[in-house]
mmCIF file of C-alpha atoms and ligand atoms in Angstrom:
data_model
loop_
_atom_site.group_PDB
_atom_site.id
_atom_site.type_symbol
_atom_site.label_atom_id
_atom_site.label_comp_id
_atom_site.label_asym_id
_atom_site.label_seq_id
_atom_site.Cartn_x
_atom_site.Cartn_y
_atom_site.Cartn_z
ATOM 1 C CA MET A 1 0.000 0.000 0.000
ATOM 2 C CA ASN A 2 1.509 3.327 -1.036
ATOM 3 C CA ILE A 3 0.198 6.140 1.120
ATOM 4 C CA ILE A 4 0.828 9.864 0.744
ATOM 5 C CA VAL A 5 0.069 12.184 3.654
ATOM 6 C CA CYS A 6 -0.245 15.901 2.864
ATOM 7 C CA ALA A 7 0.781 17.845 5.959
ATOM 8 C CA LYS A 8 0.942 21.575 6.505
ATOM 9 C CA GLN A 9 3.242 23.557 8.783
ATOM 10 C CA VAL A 10 1.131 26.118 10.639
ATOM 11 C CA VAL A 11 1.606 28.664 13.371
ATOM 12 C CA ASP A 12 0.462 27.391 16.753
ATOM 13 C CA VAL A 13 -2.832 29.293 16.776
ATOM 14 C CA SER A 14 -3.219 28.898 20.559
ATOM 15 C CA GLU A 15 -0.095 31.080 20.952
ATOM 16 C CA ILE A 16 -1.277 33.940 18.727
ATOM 17 C CA LYS A 17 -1.951 37.232 20.475
ATOM 18 C CA VAL A 18 -4.038 40.010 18.957
ATOM 19 C CA ASP A 19 -2.857 43.612 18.869
ATOM 20 C CA PRO A 20 -5.712 45.409 20.698
ATOM 21 C CA ASN A 21 -5.177 48.614 18.681
ATOM 22 C CA THR A 22 -5.205 47.142 15.180
ATOM 23 C CA ASN A 23 -6.970 43.793 15.796
ATOM 24 C CA LYS A 24 -4.160 42.229 13.776
ATOM 25 C CA PRO A 25 -2.774 38.877 14.905
ATOM 26 C CA ILE A 26 0.834 39.141 16.160
ATOM 27 C CA LEU A 27 2.620 36.315 14.338
ATOM 28 C CA ALA A 28 6.248 37.212 15.137
ATOM 29 C CA GLY A 29 7.848 34.590 17.360
ATOM 30 C CA VAL A 30 4.829 32.287 17.353
ATOM 31 C CA PRO A 31 6.019 28.635 17.303
ATOM 32 C CA GLN A 32 5.356 26.490 14.223
ATOM 33 C CA LYS A 33 3.916 23.001 14.268
ATOM 34 C CA ILE A 34 2.247 20.384 12.098
ATOM 35 C CA SER A 35 -1.425 21.178 11.700
ATOM 36 C CA ASP A 36 -3.089 18.984 14.353
ATOM 37 C CA ILE A 37 -5.429 17.060 12.053
ATOM 38 C CA ASP A 38 -2.537 16.218 9.726
ATOM 39 C CA LYS A 39 -1.032 14.238 12.606
ATOM 40 C CA ASN A 40 -4.293 12.291 12.728
ATOM 41 C CA ALA A 41 -3.858 11.679 8.987
ATOM 42 C CA MET A 42 -0.302 10.423 9.616
ATOM 43 C CA GLU A 43 -1.452 8.165 12.471
ATOM 44 C CA GLU A 44 -4.083 6.644 10.193
ATOM 45 C CA ALA A 45 -1.475 6.079 7.472
ATOM 46 C CA ILE A 46 0.736 4.242 9.973
ATOM 47 C CA LYS A 47 -2.169 2.023 11.067
ATOM 48 C CA ILE A 48 -2.914 1.128 7.428
ATOM 49 C CA LYS A 49 0.761 0.399 6.802
ATOM 50 C CA GLU A 50 0.928 -1.788 9.930
ATOM 51 C CA LYS A 51 -1.904 -3.883 8.463
ATOM 52 C CA HIS A 52 -0.901 -4.044 4.803
ATOM 53 C CA SER A 53 2.781 -2.986 4.807
ATOM 54 C CA GLY A 54 3.906 -0.465 2.193
ATOM 55 C CA LYS A 55 5.367 3.007 2.158
ATOM 56 C CA ILE A 56 4.298 6.348 3.635
ATOM 57 C CA THR A 57 5.413 9.612 2.032
ATOM 58 C CA ALA A 58 4.877 12.892 3.897
ATOM 59 C CA LEU A 59 4.357 15.781 1.478
ATOM 60 C CA THR A 60 4.589 19.432 2.488
ATOM 61 C CA VAL A 61 4.596 22.734 0.645
ATOM 62 C CA GLY A 62 6.251 25.180 2.983
ATOM 63 C CA PRO A 63 9.282 27.282 3.939
ATOM 64 C CA ALA A 64 12.712 25.744 4.619
ATOM 65 C CA ASP A 65 12.053 25.348 8.365
ATOM 66 C CA ALA A 66 9.127 23.019 7.566
ATOM 67 C CA LYS A 67 11.822 20.339 7.215
ATOM 68 C CA GLU A 68 11.902 20.167 11.027
ATOM 69 C CA ARG A 69 8.168 19.388 11.016
ATOM 70 C CA ILE A 70 8.666 16.687 8.370
ATOM 71 C CA LYS A 71 11.232 15.120 10.697
ATOM 72 C CA GLU A 72 8.462 14.806 13.316
ATOM 73 C CA LEU A 73 6.332 12.902 10.790
ATOM 74 C CA LEU A 74 9.294 10.671 9.925
ATOM 75 C CA ALA A 75 9.747 9.964 13.647
ATOM 76 C CA MET A 76 6.064 9.047 13.916
ATOM 77 C CA GLY A 77 6.443 6.484 11.113
ATOM 78 C CA ALA A 78 6.620 8.059 7.634
ATOM 79 C CA ASP A 79 9.284 6.473 5.397
ATOM 80 C CA GLU A 80 10.287 9.556 3.474
ATOM 81 C CA GLY A 81 9.464 13.225 3.238
ATOM 82 C CA ILE A 82 9.184 15.683 0.379
ATOM 83 C CA LEU A 83 9.411 19.417 1.000
ATOM 84 C CA ILE A 84 8.321 21.598 -1.886
ATOM 85 C CA ALA A 85 9.610 25.142 -1.494
ATOM 86 C CA GLN A 86 6.662 27.439 -1.013
ATOM 87 C CA PRO A 87 6.208 29.885 -3.905
ATOM 88 C CA GLU A 88 5.928 33.532 -2.972
ATOM 89 C CA LYS A 89 2.324 33.780 -4.174
ATOM 90 C CA LEU A 90 -0.027 31.084 -3.025
ATOM 91 C CA ASP A 91 -3.725 30.422 -2.912
ATOM 92 C CA TYR A 92 -5.901 27.302 -2.790
ATOM 93 C CA TYR A 93 -5.731 26.960 -6.576
ATOM 94 C CA VAL A 94 -1.929 27.183 -6.749
ATOM 95 C CA LEU A 95 -1.323 24.996 -3.695
ATOM 96 C CA SER A 96 -3.664 22.202 -4.751
ATOM 97 C CA ASN A 97 -2.157 22.202 -8.257
ATOM 98 C CA ILE A 98 1.372 21.926 -6.840
ATOM 99 C CA LEU A 99 0.379 19.088 -4.491
ATOM 100 C CA ALA A 100 -1.505 17.225 -7.247
ATOM 101 C CA ALA A 101 1.459 17.594 -9.624
ATOM 102 C CA ALA A 102 3.831 16.374 -6.900
ATOM 103 C CA ILE A 103 1.610 13.349 -6.278
ATOM 104 C CA LYS A 104 1.673 12.595 -10.023
ATOM 105 C CA LYS A 105 5.471 12.852 -9.922
ATOM 106 C CA ILE A 106 5.611 10.435 -6.956
ATOM 107 C CA GLY A 107 3.679 8.146 -9.279
ATOM 108 C CA GLU A 108 2.403 5.169 -7.348
ATOM 109 C CA TYR A 109 -0.234 5.826 -4.714
ATOM 110 C CA ASP A 110 -3.208 3.958 -3.310
ATOM 111 C CA ILE A 111 -4.379 6.326 -0.577
ATOM 112 C CA ILE A 112 -3.790 10.061 -0.183
ATOM 113 C CA LEU A 113 -4.618 11.380 3.273
ATOM 114 C CA CYS A 114 -5.266 14.996 4.217
ATOM 115 C CA GLY A 115 -6.713 16.684 7.278
ATOM 116 C CA GLU A 116 -10.344 17.786 6.898
ATOM 117 C CA ALA A 117 -8.936 21.324 7.249
ATOM 118 C CA SER A 118 -5.835 23.079 8.505
ATOM 119 C CA ILE A 119 -5.999 24.583 11.999
ATOM 120 C CA ASP A 120 -4.968 28.048 10.824
ATOM 121 C CA LEU A 121 -6.873 28.866 7.619
ATOM 122 C CA PHE A 122 -9.394 26.033 7.824
ATOM 123 C CA SER A 123 -10.733 26.283 4.272
ATOM 124 C CA GLY A 124 -11.062 22.521 3.860
ATOM 125 C CA GLN A 125 -10.465 22.951 0.137
ATOM 126 C CA ILE A 126 -7.149 21.284 -0.491
ATOM 127 C CA GLY A 127 -8.060 17.576 -0.215
ATOM 128 C CA PRO A 128 -11.155 17.798 -2.450
ATOM 129 C CA ARG A 129 -9.300 19.997 -4.969
ATOM 130 C CA ILE A 130 -6.432 17.466 -5.224
ATOM 131 C CA ALA A 131 -8.932 14.628 -5.762
ATOM 132 C CA GLY A 132 -10.566 16.665 -8.533
ATOM 133 C CA LEU A 133 -7.244 17.425 -10.218
ATOM 134 C CA LEU A 134 -6.175 13.764 -10.068
ATOM 135 C CA ASN A 135 -9.670 12.639 -11.090
ATOM 136 C CA ILE A 136 -9.885 10.078 -8.287
ATOM 137 C CA PRO A 137 -12.674 9.326 -5.781
ATOM 138 C CA GLN A 138 -12.683 11.137 -2.462
ATOM 139 C CA ILE A 139 -14.043 10.465 1.004
ATOM 140 C CA THR A 140 -14.279 13.543 3.210
ATOM 141 C CA TYR A 141 -14.630 13.868 7.002
ATOM 142 C CA ALA A 142 -13.567 10.262 7.678
ATOM 143 C CA GLN A 143 -13.891 9.263 11.340
ATOM 144 C CA ASP A 144 -13.038 5.632 10.648
ATOM 145 C CA ILE A 145 -11.088 3.921 7.857
ATOM 146 C CA THR A 146 -10.801 0.195 7.154
ATOM 147 C CA ALA A 147 -8.453 -0.501 4.287
ATOM 148 C CA GLU A 148 -9.012 -3.895 2.695
ATOM 149 C CA LYS A 149 -7.150 -5.497 -0.197
ATOM 150 C CA GLU A 150 -9.300 -4.210 -3.028
ATOM 151 C CA LYS A 151 -11.240 -1.375 -1.405
ATOM 152 C CA VAL A 152 -11.433 1.010 1.508
ATOM 153 C CA VAL A 153 -14.485 1.316 3.757
ATOM 154 C CA SER A 154 -14.904 4.541 5.663
ATOM 155 C CA GLU A 155 -17.329 6.140 8.037
ATOM 156 C CA ARG A 156 -17.982 9.822 7.341
ATOM 157 C CA ASN A 157 -18.718 12.090 10.283
ATOM 158 C CA LEU A 158 -21.785 14.193 9.578
ATOM 159 C CA GLY A 159 -22.122 15.598 13.086
ATOM 160 C CA ASP A 160 -25.288 13.959 14.364
ATOM 161 C CA LYS A 161 -25.028 10.993 12.016
ATOM 162 C CA ALA A 162 -22.430 8.884 10.210
ATOM 163 C CA VAL A 163 -22.473 7.503 6.684
ATOM 164 C CA THR A 164 -20.444 4.436 5.701
ATOM 165 C CA ILE A 165 -19.137 4.376 2.150
ATOM 166 C CA GLU A 166 -16.562 2.396 0.243
ATOM 167 C CA SER A 167 -14.212 3.201 -2.584
ATOM 168 C CA SER A 168 -11.723 1.508 -4.859
ATOM 169 C CA PHE A 169 -8.075 2.655 -4.960
ATOM 170 C CA PRO A 170 -6.591 5.162 -5.514
ATOM 171 C CA VAL A 171 -8.624 7.380 -3.229
ATOM 172 C CA MET A 172 -8.275 10.716 -1.434
ATOM 173 C CA ILE A 173 -9.467 10.659 2.180
ATOM 174 C CA THR A 174 -9.715 13.685 4.460
ATOM 175 C CA VAL A 175 -9.810 12.746 8.139
ATOM 176 C CA THR A 176 -11.373 14.326 11.204
ATOM 177 C CA LYS A 177 -9.738 14.848 14.581
ATOM 178 C CA GLU A 178 -11.898 12.120 16.129
ATOM 179 C CA ILE A 179 -10.437 9.358 13.962
ATOM 180 C CA ASN A 180 -7.546 8.478 16.300
ATOM 181 C CA GLU A 181 -5.026 9.664 18.872
ATOM 182 C CA PRO A 182 -1.706 10.420 17.123
ATOM 183 C CA ARG A 183 1.217 8.543 18.656
ATOM 184 C CA LEU A 184 4.141 10.274 20.336
ATOM 185 C CA PRO A 185 7.408 8.997 18.854
ATOM 186 C CA SER A 186 9.953 7.448 21.201
ATOM 187 C CA LEU A 187 13.487 8.862 21.548
ATOM 188 C CA MET A 188 14.792 5.962 19.411
ATOM 189 C CA GLN A 189 12.291 6.800 16.668
ATOM 190 C CA ILE A 190 13.263 10.471 16.797
ATOM 191 C CA LEU A 191 16.948 9.544 16.418
ATOM 192 C CA ALA A 192 16.222 7.022 13.643
ATOM 193 C CA ALA A 193 14.242 9.656 11.722
ATOM 194 C CA ALA A 194 17.503 11.506 11.070
ATOM 195 C CA ASN A 195 18.466 8.721 8.616
ATOM 196 C CA LYS A 196 15.232 8.849 6.637
ATOM 197 C CA PRO A 197 15.303 10.829 3.373
ATOM 198 C CA ILE A 198 13.720 14.253 2.897
ATOM 199 C CA HIS A 199 13.709 15.350 -0.745
ATOM 200 C CA ASP A 200 13.770 19.033 -1.653
ATOM 201 C CA TRP A 201 11.619 19.854 -4.656
ATOM 202 C CA SER A 202 10.581 23.189 -6.118
ATOM 203 C CA ALA A 203 7.201 24.077 -7.600
ATOM 204 C CA GLU A 204 8.942 24.193 -11.003
ATOM 205 C CA ASP A 205 10.116 20.582 -10.514
ATOM 206 C CA VAL A 206 6.536 19.366 -10.410
ATOM 207 C CA ALA A 207 4.236 21.813 -12.210
ATOM 208 C CA SER A 208 4.711 22.266 -15.956
ATOM 209 C CA GLU A 209 3.621 25.918 -15.916
ATOM 210 C CA LYS A 210 3.954 28.808 -13.461
ATOM 211 C CA LEU A 211 0.617 29.181 -11.703
ATOM 212 C CA GLU A 212 -0.787 32.547 -10.705
ATOM 213 C CA PRO A 213 -3.138 32.825 -7.706
ATOM 214 C CA LYS A 214 -6.762 33.553 -8.500
ATOM 215 C CA ILE A 215 -7.686 35.088 -5.161
ATOM 216 C CA THR A 216 -5.933 37.483 -2.793
ATOM 217 C CA THR A 217 -6.234 37.535 0.974
ATOM 218 C CA VAL A 218 -7.149 41.143 1.643
ATOM 219 C CA ASP A 219 -7.060 41.244 5.437
ATOM 220 C CA ILE A 220 -6.662 39.026 8.476
ATOM 221 C CA LYS A 221 -8.205 40.152 11.753
ATOM 222 C CA GLY A 222 -7.892 38.539 15.145
ATOM 223 C CA VAL A 223 -10.720 38.370 17.646
ATOM 224 C CA PRO A 224 -9.482 39.778 20.952
ATOM 225 C CA MET A 225 -10.509 37.593 23.924
ATOM 226 C CA GLU A 226 -11.858 39.508 26.861
ATOM 227 C CA ARG A 227 -11.900 37.916 30.295
ATOM 228 C CA LYS A 228 -15.004 38.512 32.379
ATOM 229 C CA ASN A 229 -13.062 38.390 35.647
ATOM 230 C CA VAL A 230 -15.974 37.013 37.666
ATOM 231 C CA ILE A 231 -14.727 35.625 40.985
ATOM 232 C CA TYR A 232 -16.826 33.428 43.285
ATOM 233 C CA GLN A 233 -15.365 33.586 46.771
ATOM 234 C CA ASN A 234 -18.034 32.213 49.072
ATOM 235 C CA ASP A 235 -18.849 28.693 50.143
ATOM 236 C CA ILE A 236 -17.459 26.169 47.618
ATOM 237 C CA ASP A 237 -20.840 24.454 46.943
ATOM 238 C CA GLU A 238 -22.532 27.804 46.481
ATOM 239 C CA SER A 239 -19.694 28.977 44.166
ATOM 240 C CA VAL A 240 -19.844 25.839 42.034
ATOM 241 C CA GLY A 241 -23.628 26.255 41.751
ATOM 242 C CA LYS A 242 -23.231 29.868 40.653
ATOM 243 C CA LEU A 243 -20.499 28.925 38.173
ATOM 244 C CA VAL A 244 -22.688 26.207 36.615
ATOM 245 C CA ASP A 245 -25.641 28.628 36.455
ATOM 246 C CA SER A 246 -23.572 31.254 34.657
ATOM 247 C CA LEU A 247 -22.081 28.690 32.244
ATOM 248 C CA ILE A 248 -25.629 27.601 31.359
ATOM 249 C CA LYS A 249 -26.638 31.239 30.931
ATOM 250 C CA GLU A 250 -23.664 31.806 28.600
ATOM 251 C CA GLY A 251 -24.636 28.739 26.585
ATOM 252 C CA VAL A 252 -21.438 26.824 27.465
ATOM 253 C CA LEU A 253 -23.401 24.103 29.298
ATOM 254 C CA ARG A 254 -26.923 22.909 28.590
HETATM 255 C C1 FAD B 301 3.269 33.352 2.116
HETATM 256 C C2 FAD B 301 1.814 32.974 1.933
HETATM 257 C C3 FAD B 301 1.010 33.809 1.162
HETATM 258 C C4 FAD B 301 -0.314 33.490 0.982
HETATM 259 N N1 FAD B 301 -1.086 34.294 0.241
HETATM 260 C C5 FAD B 301 -2.361 33.974 0.018
HETATM 261 C C6 FAD B 301 -3.199 34.776 -0.792
HETATM 262 O O1 FAD B 301 -2.809 35.837 -1.288
HETATM 263 N N2 FAD B 301 -4.462 34.381 -1.018
HETATM 264 C C7 FAD B 301 -4.946 33.220 -0.454
HETATM 265 O O2 FAD B 301 -6.090 32.895 -0.683
HETATM 266 N N3 FAD B 301 -4.197 32.458 0.351
HETATM 267 C C8 FAD B 301 -2.925 32.797 0.603
HETATM 268 N N4 FAD B 301 -2.153 32.005 1.411
HETATM 269 C C9 FAD B 301 -2.753 30.858 2.074
HETATM 270 C C10 FAD B 301 -2.729 29.616 1.232
HETATM 271 O O3 FAD B 301 -3.573 29.762 0.150
HETATM 272 C C11 FAD B 301 -3.222 28.492 2.119
HETATM 273 O O4 FAD B 301 -2.281 28.265 3.120
HETATM 274 C C12 FAD B 301 -3.393 27.205 1.405
HETATM 275 O O5 FAD B 301 -4.163 27.370 0.263
HETATM 276 C C13 FAD B 301 -4.002 26.126 2.304
HETATM 277 O O6 FAD B 301 -5.256 26.546 2.732
HETATM 278 P P1 FAD B 301 -5.867 25.967 4.068
HETATM 279 O O7 FAD B 301 -4.857 26.073 5.128
HETATM 280 O O8 FAD B 301 -7.201 26.583 4.274
HETATM 281 O O9 FAD B 301 -6.005 24.411 3.701
HETATM 282 P P2 FAD B 301 -7.132 23.363 4.029
HETATM 283 O O10 FAD B 301 -7.833 23.024 2.773
HETATM 284 O O11 FAD B 301 -7.947 23.754 5.217
HETATM 285 O O12 FAD B 301 -6.193 22.141 4.432
HETATM 286 C C14 FAD B 301 -6.696 20.814 4.356
HETATM 287 C C15 FAD B 301 -5.551 19.853 4.295
HETATM 288 O O13 FAD B 301 -4.794 20.054 3.099
HETATM 289 C C16 FAD B 301 -3.430 19.740 3.350
HETATM 290 N N5 FAD B 301 -2.594 20.932 3.195
HETATM 291 C C17 FAD B 301 -2.967 22.236 3.317
HETATM 292 N N6 FAD B 301 -1.908 23.038 3.109
HETATM 293 C C18 FAD B 301 -0.842 22.234 2.847
HETATM 294 C C19 FAD B 301 0.524 22.447 2.569
HETATM 295 N N7 FAD B 301 1.043 23.677 2.508
HETATM 296 N N8 FAD B 301 1.327 21.376 2.356
HETATM 297 C C20 FAD B 301 0.826 20.123 2.410
HETATM 298 N N9 FAD B 301 -0.462 19.850 2.687
HETATM 299 C C21 FAD B 301 -1.291 20.884 2.899
HETATM 300 C C22 FAD B 301 -3.361 19.240 4.792
HETATM 301 O O14 FAD B 301 -3.586 17.848 4.805
HETATM 302 C C23 FAD B 301 -4.551 19.960 5.425
HETATM 303 O O15 FAD B 301 -5.035 19.324 6.599
HETATM 304 C C24 FAD B 301 -0.854 32.321 1.611
HETATM 305 C C25 FAD B 301 -0.052 31.505 2.398
HETATM 306 C C26 FAD B 301 1.260 31.831 2.573
HETATM 307 C C27 FAD B 301 2.091 30.960 3.449
#
């Protein structure tokens, strides 16, 4: 089974502060990480490989420091990584075309796994766009995947219900966060990852023509969080009761 996992390096959104004067997110110094759901995609790839054997390729379009993130995926269990240098101008159209062209260049693939969406921009477009460009079936929002010899059976998470569908190979699957708990690599695995290959490709290596973005991001605004600073100081039972009442009032609890 040849599996390709598309993984994005993102800023750790929980660490972003918002400038109260401009409402702009302050991105300087914010740590980078693999988008959370892409780790779920990698975990699922490893489980499929454990069952069927095969090869896992981690594919990233990103800046040079994204190589450190690819190393994390190699430590988890990917066999090789490919880092495609991020072009200066990028949108969903350009990115999905680069990833689809890279997947064509890789050549043999049975399953391509993506997150349902990245944790920073969360458009959820990339997986379905790649499937369209490669003209292969796609299963979105997978909360369970059973890969068999000739087909894959997957449960799609539709919130209050689930739909089970099956597909032949090759197939694109976008996974949800609920699908699994990504493993933490051991020290030995982290050390061994240093010997696994990471290939450096450019967009020109994979795409036959230079692609121009079709949309422009005009503005990004943060939403400043304001604390209510409500303090309950009385009897503990009374305080807990008041806290629960106010959480219900705020709609946090039902
Ligand atoms: C320097 C820079 C400039 C940009 N300028 C613009 C702009 O002008 N206009 C605009 O619209 N957007 C711009 N973008 C954003 C860019 O279009 C998005 O980052 C990209 O299209 C992915 O969108 P998303 O995060 O919503 O992906 P989603 O569709 O939410 O991601 C779903 C899944 O696709 C895969 N995936 C997503 N991104 C990658 C990746 N880079 N490598 C590998 N797999 C990936 C992952 O599996 C992910 O879980 C810019 C980004 C950068 C870094």
